[in-house]
Every structure is written in structure tokens, then in C-alpha cells.
């Protein structure tokens, strides 16, 4: 394969995206146009390609060129593949590559909230969820548990950051999503959604409340790690729901709570 390039010089500028640029720098790489992101593992890369993202280059452990990376490399025959043994790649990137493969890929322009949600019945809103691992896990739960789309407020970690996309197992490329402006609650309500705050409050509905389950369009809102949703956000919601706890446990991690909430509130979604 003519696109295979053995790494001999760590300072080569083509390797900057893997070795010397932060994820925020990649995000703004072509500003004001959309930037770049790093996808990790063959599964995540395959799903990114399937969603229409263009590969700029690959970084592959040499022993995987003819094994688990082979199909992707053949699919992208004109894309340069930089390769070296495991120890060299760990030294270059500063971490162990999951399944021995990274891809530098171009971002796509994000849609607006109206375009995503106009025909949807169940959406998830992450409000200032900052941990990439939690963001990735919530995406995986949303894709698996009958959600139609994911919306993120400006305080959230980027779903295309390497760790978030990897934890999601590439489901960030299988479910529609976008970042939203500060007036997202009003916009969702204008689109016919009732909003559900997941919050540790006493005066709440049961998660299997018949009225709640009968709503045609629901937006399930998950708050930041630790503090949860702001009181003002809760006050603007149509419903507030708390997952019942036992053994003196006060709450679940936001990703775990999302699995419980989305399973219950998405079980009758006819869009899936």
C-alpha cells in the first residue's frame, strides 16, 4: 500500500495533530471553518467515516496495518498512514492507542436545534456536563435507549473529543446532536416539547408517571456533575423527576442516572 509512511522523525509537522496540538487547538484549526478531531480505535473511526467525516491521516501501530486497521486503510487508499511500533507511538502521543489506531478527521458543520428536533419525540439535553467520559457514556445510553437526538449546552465537554467519542463506542456518529444557545428551553417548547428536569428534589413525579409517559414529545434534562441542574433551569421545566434511591444513597452518577431515565422515558418512543 503506497500510503503507508514509516515514522522516522517525531518532529515532522504532519504529526503535530497527534503529538503537539491540543483538542481545543484542533477544534479551531481551520477557524472560522470547521476544525479537526482525533478518533480512536477502528470501530470509532469506521462509524465516523460512515457518518460522512473525512479522514485527513491515520496513525497506526505497525502490527495492525494488515489486521484490524486493514479494511479502513483500504477504504481510504489516498489518506496517509503514519506507522511505527507500539512504544514509539506511545512516546509520540503520550498514551496507549486503543486498538492501535488513531485518525485525524474533519469536523462537519453542526445543525441547529430546529432542524434536529422538528420531527423528534425524545431528546436528551446535557446541561454543563463537563467530564468527557460522562458525555461519551450518555451518548451511548441515548443511542441504545430510544432517544432521537442529544443537545448540549455551551458548558459541556465536546462529544468529538477523543475520550468522549471512544467511551461512546462511536455512537456520537450514530445519533444526531448539536450545541444549543442559552434560550434552548424556550426553543424546545416552541417545537412542542415538554421538558423534564432530572433533579434531587422532594416535590417530584415518579419516573413512570402515566401523564409523563403519555407525552408525545419529551426533552430529558441532565445536569452537571456534583451540582446538578440550576434551580432556575428546574423552575422553567414542565416536570421534575427524581430516581428513587435506597440504602441511604443520595444519587447516581449522571451517566448511570441517564441510563435509568432514558430506558424508562424512551421505552414507548415510536421513532425507534
Tab-separated table of C-alpha atoms in Angstrom:
chain	number	residue	atom	x	y	z
A	1	UNK	CA	0.000	0.000	0.000
A	2	UNK	CA	1.628	3.211	-1.182
A	3	UNK	CA	0.051	5.397	1.507
A	4	UNK	CA	1.993	3.709	4.357
A	5	UNK	CA	4.632	6.021	5.842
A	6	UNK	CA	7.076	4.755	8.470
A	7	UNK	CA	7.750	7.346	11.174
A	8	UNK	CA	11.412	8.316	11.372
A	9	UNK	CA	11.141	11.878	12.681
A	10	UNK	CA	8.879	12.790	15.606
A	11	UNK	CA	9.173	16.479	14.706
A	12	UNK	CA	7.535	16.058	11.282
A	13	UNK	CA	4.772	18.700	11.017
A	14	UNK	CA	2.323	16.090	9.704
A	15	UNK	CA	2.428	14.519	13.178
A	16	UNK	CA	1.540	17.727	15.040
A	17	UNK	CA	-2.130	16.756	15.186
A	18	UNK	CA	-1.246	13.623	17.160
A	19	UNK	CA	1.679	14.866	19.227
A	20	UNK	CA	1.636	18.614	19.788
A	21	UNK	CA	-1.813	20.136	19.259
A	22	UNK	CA	-4.460	20.123	21.983
A	23	UNK	CA	-8.022	19.134	21.227
A	24	UNK	CA	-9.081	22.772	21.539
A	25	UNK	CA	-6.414	23.750	19.002
A	26	UNK	CA	-7.693	21.055	16.650
A	27	UNK	CA	-11.250	22.322	17.130
A	28	UNK	CA	-10.175	25.770	15.856
A	29	UNK	CA	-7.678	24.503	13.274
A	30	UNK	CA	-9.450	25.943	10.233
A	31	UNK	CA	-11.356	28.698	12.014
A	32	UNK	CA	-13.767	30.187	11.016
A	33	UNK	CA	-14.385	26.957	9.087
A	34	UNK	CA	-14.939	23.686	10.989
A	35	UNK	CA	-11.839	22.119	12.530
A	36	UNK	CA	-10.396	18.685	13.202
A	37	UNK	CA	-10.806	15.942	15.768
A	38	UNK	CA	-8.998	12.723	16.687
A	39	UNK	CA	-10.928	9.454	16.549
A	40	UNK	CA	-9.522	6.468	18.417
A	41	UNK	CA	-9.963	2.745	17.617
A	42	UNK	CA	-11.117	1.113	14.377
A	43	UNK	CA	-14.764	0.903	15.498
A	44	UNK	CA	-14.997	4.617	16.275
A	45	UNK	CA	-13.182	5.510	13.045
A	46	UNK	CA	-15.480	3.280	10.978
A	47	UNK	CA	-18.548	4.963	12.469
A	48	UNK	CA	-17.094	8.418	11.858
A	49	UNK	CA	-16.418	7.535	8.222
A	50	UNK	CA	-19.920	6.096	7.931
A	51	UNK	CA	-21.331	9.397	9.190
A	52	UNK	CA	-19.534	11.256	6.407
A	53	UNK	CA	-16.467	12.577	8.202
A	54	UNK	CA	-13.365	12.888	6.023
A	55	UNK	CA	-10.099	11.321	7.221
A	56	UNK	CA	-7.012	13.567	6.944
A	57	UNK	CA	-4.482	10.972	8.138
A	58	UNK	CA	-4.131	7.855	10.252
A	59	UNK	CA	-1.673	6.844	12.975
A	60	UNK	CA	-1.424	3.068	13.207
A	61	UNK	CA	0.633	0.611	15.218
A	62	UNK	CA	2.687	-1.333	12.676
A	63	UNK	CA	1.377	-4.762	13.684
A	64	UNK	CA	-2.197	-3.678	12.908
A	65	UNK	CA	-1.559	-2.496	9.337
A	66	UNK	CA	-2.560	-5.898	7.943
A	67	UNK	CA	-5.050	-6.843	10.654
A	68	UNK	CA	-7.700	-4.711	12.363
A	69	UNK	CA	-6.760	-1.496	10.536
A	70	UNK	CA	-6.595	-3.112	7.107
A	71	UNK	CA	-10.158	-2.507	5.923
A	72	UNK	CA	-10.118	1.153	6.900
A	73	UNK	CA	-6.751	1.729	5.224
A	74	UNK	CA	-8.002	0.087	2.025
A	75	UNK	CA	-11.218	2.108	2.188
A	76	UNK	CA	-9.197	5.342	2.430
A	77	UNK	CA	-6.465	4.449	-0.037
A	78	UNK	CA	-5.398	8.052	-0.662
A	79	UNK	CA	-5.090	9.002	3.012
A	80	UNK	CA	-1.564	8.920	4.522
A	81	UNK	CA	-0.990	6.265	7.187
A	82	UNK	CA	1.818	7.028	9.634
A	83	UNK	CA	3.079	3.921	11.381
A	84	UNK	CA	5.582	2.765	13.989
A	85	UNK	CA	5.836	0.144	16.755
A	86	UNK	CA	3.755	0.432	19.934
A	87	UNK	CA	6.452	2.004	22.122
A	88	UNK	CA	7.221	4.719	19.566
A	89	UNK	CA	3.585	5.664	19.177
A	90	UNK	CA	3.098	5.795	22.954
A	91	UNK	CA	6.113	8.099	23.192
A	92	UNK	CA	4.780	10.271	20.362
A	93	UNK	CA	1.223	10.665	21.640
A	94	UNK	CA	1.721	10.276	25.382
A	95	UNK	CA	-0.841	7.470	25.725
A	96	UNK	CA	-1.517	3.903	24.613
A	97	UNK	CA	-3.600	3.771	21.439
A	98	UNK	CA	-6.851	1.849	21.872
A	99	UNK	CA	-6.818	-0.972	19.318
A	100	UNK	CA	-3.651	0.545	17.874
A	101	UNK	CA	-5.224	3.216	15.665
A	102	UNK	CA	-5.985	6.941	15.582
A	103	UNK	CA	-7.455	9.060	12.812
A	104	UNK	CA	-7.322	12.808	12.299
A	105	UNK	CA	-10.681	13.759	10.799
A	106	UNK	CA	-12.514	16.865	9.624
A	107	UNK	CA	-15.485	18.108	11.583
A	108	UNK	CA	-18.799	18.859	9.908
A	109	UNK	CA	-20.933	21.926	10.483
A	110	UNK	CA	-23.432	21.410	13.290
A	111	UNK	CA	-27.179	21.681	12.577
A	112	UNK	CA	-29.442	23.986	14.541
A	113	UNK	CA	-31.862	22.808	17.185
A	114	UNK	CA	-34.955	23.244	14.997
A	115	UNK	CA	-33.552	21.125	12.164
A	116	UNK	CA	-32.690	18.304	14.549
A	117	UNK	CA	-35.786	18.302	16.734
A	118	UNK	CA	-38.694	19.162	14.440
A	119	UNK	CA	-39.672	15.519	13.834
A	120	UNK	CA	-38.321	14.034	17.075
A	121	UNK	CA	-40.188	12.714	20.117
A	122	UNK	CA	-37.469	12.064	22.699
A	123	UNK	CA	-34.319	14.139	23.103
A	124	UNK	CA	-31.652	14.396	25.804
A	125	UNK	CA	-30.240	17.714	26.981
A	126	UNK	CA	-26.869	17.742	28.740
A	127	UNK	CA	-26.543	20.934	30.766
A	128	UNK	CA	-22.898	21.665	31.620
A	129	UNK	CA	-21.827	18.009	31.750
A	130	UNK	CA	-18.083	18.569	31.734
A	131	UNK	CA	-16.464	15.149	32.046
A	132	UNK	CA	-15.739	13.640	28.584
A	133	UNK	CA	-16.241	10.134	29.959
A	134	UNK	CA	-19.734	11.035	31.170
A	135	UNK	CA	-20.561	12.743	27.882
A	136	UNK	CA	-19.490	9.655	25.942
A	137	UNK	CA	-21.416	7.308	28.223
A	138	UNK	CA	-24.590	9.410	27.963
A	139	UNK	CA	-24.331	9.366	24.170
A	140	UNK	CA	-24.047	5.592	24.222
A	141	UNK	CA	-27.072	5.342	26.517
A	142	UNK	CA	-29.067	7.769	24.374
A	143	UNK	CA	-28.357	5.820	21.182
A	144	UNK	CA	-29.172	2.486	22.815
A	145	UNK	CA	-32.283	3.551	24.730
A	146	UNK	CA	-34.559	5.055	22.088
A	147	UNK	CA	-33.520	8.696	22.147
A	148	UNK	CA	-33.728	10.605	18.853
A	149	UNK	CA	-31.131	13.319	19.480
A	150	UNK	CA	-28.754	14.843	22.027
A	151	UNK	CA	-28.436	18.559	22.768
A	152	UNK	CA	-25.532	20.083	24.708
A	153	UNK	CA	-25.273	23.457	26.413
A	154	UNK	CA	-22.133	25.532	25.993
A	155	UNK	CA	-20.597	24.296	29.258
A	156	UNK	CA	-20.438	20.672	28.101
A	157	UNK	CA	-17.361	18.790	27.002
A	158	UNK	CA	-17.170	18.329	23.223
A	159	UNK	CA	-18.573	14.941	22.112
A	160	UNK	CA	-15.835	14.688	19.464
A	161	UNK	CA	-13.015	14.903	21.971
A	162	UNK	CA	-11.063	11.677	21.732
A	163	UNK	CA	-12.057	10.231	25.107
A	164	UNK	CA	-15.749	11.118	24.760
A	165	UNK	CA	-16.057	9.578	21.292
A	166	UNK	CA	-14.126	6.480	22.386
A	167	UNK	CA	-16.253	5.928	25.517
A	168	UNK	CA	-19.366	6.336	23.372
A	169	UNK	CA	-18.094	3.484	21.145
A	170	UNK	CA	-18.663	5.790	18.186
A	171	UNK	CA	-22.354	6.374	18.897
A	172	UNK	CA	-21.638	10.124	18.713
A	173	UNK	CA	-21.699	9.444	14.964
A	174	UNK	CA	-24.932	7.423	15.063
A	175	UNK	CA	-27.308	9.843	16.784
A	176	UNK	CA	-27.961	13.458	15.864
A	177	UNK	CA	-26.598	16.149	18.177
A	178	UNK	CA	-25.687	19.795	18.409
A	179	UNK	CA	-24.714	22.553	20.832
A	180	UNK	CA	-27.516	24.938	21.820
A	181	UNK	CA	-27.786	28.624	22.741
A	182	UNK	CA	-28.914	29.967	26.101
A	183	UNK	CA	-32.574	30.108	25.014
A	184	UNK	CA	-32.753	26.363	24.359
A	185	UNK	CA	-35.656	25.747	26.746
A	186	UNK	CA	-37.868	28.296	25.002
A	187	UNK	CA	-36.925	26.893	21.618
A	188	UNK	CA	-37.720	23.323	22.657
A	189	UNK	CA	-41.106	24.422	23.966
A	190	UNK	CA	-41.813	26.256	20.711
A	191	UNK	CA	-41.216	22.931	18.962
A	192	UNK	CA	-43.821	21.241	21.137
A	193	UNK	CA	-41.572	19.587	23.723
A	194	UNK	CA	-42.352	19.219	27.399
A	195	UNK	CA	-39.177	19.465	29.459
A	196	UNK	CA	-38.236	17.037	32.233
A	197	UNK	CA	-35.653	18.043	34.839
A	198	UNK	CA	-33.820	15.108	36.445
A	199	UNK	CA	-33.179	16.573	39.898
A	200	UNK	CA	-32.805	15.695	43.580
A	201	UNK	CA	-35.952	17.447	44.751
A	202	UNK	CA	-38.671	16.249	47.115
A	203	UNK	CA	-41.684	17.506	45.163
A	204	UNK	CA	-41.243	15.370	42.060
A	205	UNK	CA	-43.125	12.964	39.811
A	206	UNK	CA	-42.422	9.244	39.766
A	207	UNK	CA	-40.350	8.355	36.736
A	208	UNK	CA	-43.115	6.016	35.494
A	209	UNK	CA	-45.914	8.551	35.987
A	210	UNK	CA	-48.632	7.850	33.357
A	211	UNK	CA	-49.024	11.517	32.419
A	212	UNK	CA	-45.285	11.783	31.832
A	213	UNK	CA	-45.165	8.598	29.779
A	214	UNK	CA	-48.103	9.761	27.655
A	215	UNK	CA	-46.380	12.964	26.493
A	216	UNK	CA	-45.755	12.926	22.751
A	217	UNK	CA	-42.552	14.972	22.899
A	218	UNK	CA	-40.181	14.978	25.866
A	219	UNK	CA	-36.793	16.582	26.438
A	220	UNK	CA	-34.948	14.929	29.348
A	221	UNK	CA	-32.508	17.336	31.002
A	222	UNK	CA	-29.408	16.112	32.836
A	223	UNK	CA	-27.311	18.431	34.970
A	224	UNK	CA	-23.638	18.893	35.641
A	225	UNK	CA	-21.603	16.555	37.829
A	226	UNK	CA	-21.859	17.444	41.511
A	227	UNK	CA	-24.211	20.444	41.446
A	228	UNK	CA	-26.844	19.063	39.080
A	229	UNK	CA	-29.299	21.431	37.416
A	230	UNK	CA	-29.593	25.070	38.424
A	231	UNK	CA	-32.760	25.994	40.329
A	232	UNK	CA	-33.723	28.401	37.537
A	233	UNK	CA	-33.481	25.606	34.959
A	234	UNK	CA	-35.650	23.328	37.093
A	235	UNK	CA	-38.197	26.078	37.624
A	236	UNK	CA	-38.590	26.538	33.862
A	237	UNK	CA	-39.226	22.823	33.254
A	238	UNK	CA	-42.660	21.276	32.880
A	239	UNK	CA	-41.821	18.273	35.069
A	240	UNK	CA	-39.255	17.396	37.715
A	241	UNK	CA	-38.362	13.739	38.213
A	242	UNK	CA	-36.177	12.009	40.782
A	243	UNK	CA	-34.944	8.421	40.550
A	244	UNK	CA	-35.834	6.664	43.845
A	245	UNK	CA	-32.777	5.639	45.901
A	246	UNK	CA	-32.257	3.080	48.656
A	247	UNK	CA	-29.678	2.172	51.349
A	248	UNK	CA	-29.062	5.830	52.087
A	249	UNK	CA	-27.585	6.552	48.638
A	250	UNK	CA	-28.484	10.101	47.626
A	251	UNK	CA	-27.854	9.967	43.879
A	252	UNK	CA	-26.324	8.207	40.880
A	253	UNK	CA	-23.510	9.382	38.655
A	254	UNK	CA	-25.037	11.409	35.810
A	255	UNK	CA	-24.189	8.745	33.221
A	256	UNK	CA	-25.755	5.988	35.334
A	257	UNK	CA	-28.801	8.161	36.022
A	258	UNK	CA	-29.183	8.760	32.304
A	259	UNK	CA	-29.392	5.022	31.639
A	260	UNK	CA	-32.256	4.626	34.128
A	261	UNK	CA	-34.126	7.724	32.947
A	262	UNK	CA	-33.727	7.125	29.234
A	263	UNK	CA	-34.743	3.477	29.461
A	264	UNK	CA	-37.973	4.413	31.227
A	265	UNK	CA	-38.848	7.570	29.309
A	266	UNK	CA	-37.837	6.230	25.918
A	267	UNK	CA	-39.447	2.814	26.022
A	268	UNK	CA	-42.545	3.891	24.010
A	269	UNK	CA	-40.768	6.103	21.502
A	270	UNK	CA	-42.184	5.113	18.113
A	271	UNK	CA	-39.416	6.914	16.198
A	272	UNK	CA	-37.116	3.960	17.000
